[in-house]
Short mmCIF file of C-alpha atoms in Angstrom, two decimals:
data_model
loop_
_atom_site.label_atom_id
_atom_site.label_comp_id
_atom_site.label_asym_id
_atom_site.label_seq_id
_atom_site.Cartn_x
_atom_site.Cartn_y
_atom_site.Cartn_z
CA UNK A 1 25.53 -63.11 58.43
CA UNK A 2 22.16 -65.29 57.73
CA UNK A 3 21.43 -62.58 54.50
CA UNK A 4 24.63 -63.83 52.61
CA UNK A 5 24.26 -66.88 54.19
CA UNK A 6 21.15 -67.55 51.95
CA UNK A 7 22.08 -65.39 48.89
CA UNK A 8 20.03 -62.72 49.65
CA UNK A 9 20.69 -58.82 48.47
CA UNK A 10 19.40 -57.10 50.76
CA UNK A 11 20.88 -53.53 51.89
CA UNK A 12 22.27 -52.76 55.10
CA UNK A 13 18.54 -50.86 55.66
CA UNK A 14 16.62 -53.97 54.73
CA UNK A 15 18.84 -55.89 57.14
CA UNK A 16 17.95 -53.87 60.03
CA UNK A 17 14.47 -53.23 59.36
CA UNK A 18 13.96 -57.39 58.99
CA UNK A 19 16.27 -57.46 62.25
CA UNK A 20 14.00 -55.30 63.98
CA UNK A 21 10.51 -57.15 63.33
CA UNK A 22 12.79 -60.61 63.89
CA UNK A 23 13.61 -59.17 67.54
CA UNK A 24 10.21 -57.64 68.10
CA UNK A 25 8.71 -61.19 67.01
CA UNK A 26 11.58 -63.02 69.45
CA UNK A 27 10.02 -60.83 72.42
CA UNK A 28 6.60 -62.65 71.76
CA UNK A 29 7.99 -66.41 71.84
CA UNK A 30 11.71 -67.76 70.90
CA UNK A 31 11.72 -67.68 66.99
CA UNK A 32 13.44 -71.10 65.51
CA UNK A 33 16.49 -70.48 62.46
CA UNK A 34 13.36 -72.08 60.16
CA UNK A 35 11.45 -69.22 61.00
CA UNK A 36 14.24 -66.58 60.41
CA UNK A 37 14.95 -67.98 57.20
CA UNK A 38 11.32 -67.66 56.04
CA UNK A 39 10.52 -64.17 57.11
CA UNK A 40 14.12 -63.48 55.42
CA UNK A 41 12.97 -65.30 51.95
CA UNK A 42 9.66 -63.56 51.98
CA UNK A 43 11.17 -60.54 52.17
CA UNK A 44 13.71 -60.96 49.59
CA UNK A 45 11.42 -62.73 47.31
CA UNK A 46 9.07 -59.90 48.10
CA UNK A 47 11.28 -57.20 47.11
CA UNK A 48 10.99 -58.05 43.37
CA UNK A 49 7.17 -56.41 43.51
CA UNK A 50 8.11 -53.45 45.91
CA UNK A 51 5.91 -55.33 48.51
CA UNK A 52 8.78 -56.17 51.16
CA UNK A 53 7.59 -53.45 53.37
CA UNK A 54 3.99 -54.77 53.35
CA UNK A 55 5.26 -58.08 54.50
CA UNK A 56 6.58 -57.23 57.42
CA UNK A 57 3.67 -54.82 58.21
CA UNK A 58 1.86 -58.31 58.16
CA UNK A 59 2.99 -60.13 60.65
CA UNK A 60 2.47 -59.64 64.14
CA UNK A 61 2.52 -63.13 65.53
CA UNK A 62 5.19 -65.54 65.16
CA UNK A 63 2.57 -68.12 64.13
CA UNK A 64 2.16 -66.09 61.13
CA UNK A 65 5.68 -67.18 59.47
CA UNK A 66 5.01 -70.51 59.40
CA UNK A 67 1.45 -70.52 58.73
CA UNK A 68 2.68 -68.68 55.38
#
């Protein structure tokens, strides 16, 4: 998948909670594999300071991934 694709550790539960938000953000307007891969960084990288959940709490747009 795209998380071992990239390196990432993230548990299965991290996996479908970014899943989730990347389906809930597809609903709003088609979200491109640049996009994917940012929310999936920022989450990863975010995990290091216990903030992952917050980032996703974040965003409600897509806009908002690449205007990060």
């Amino acid at each position: 998948n795209r998380v071992d694709q990239l390196g990432l550790g993230l548990t299965d539960s991290d996996c479908k909670r970014v899943t989730n938000k990347i389906k809930n953000l597809a609903d709003i307007r088609p979200l491109s594999l640049d996009d994917v891969d940012k929310l999936l960084r920022m989450y990863g990288q975010a995990m290091d300071t216990d903030s992952h959940h917050a980032i996703l709490d974040s965003i409600d747009t897509p806009d908002q991934i690449t205007g990060m």
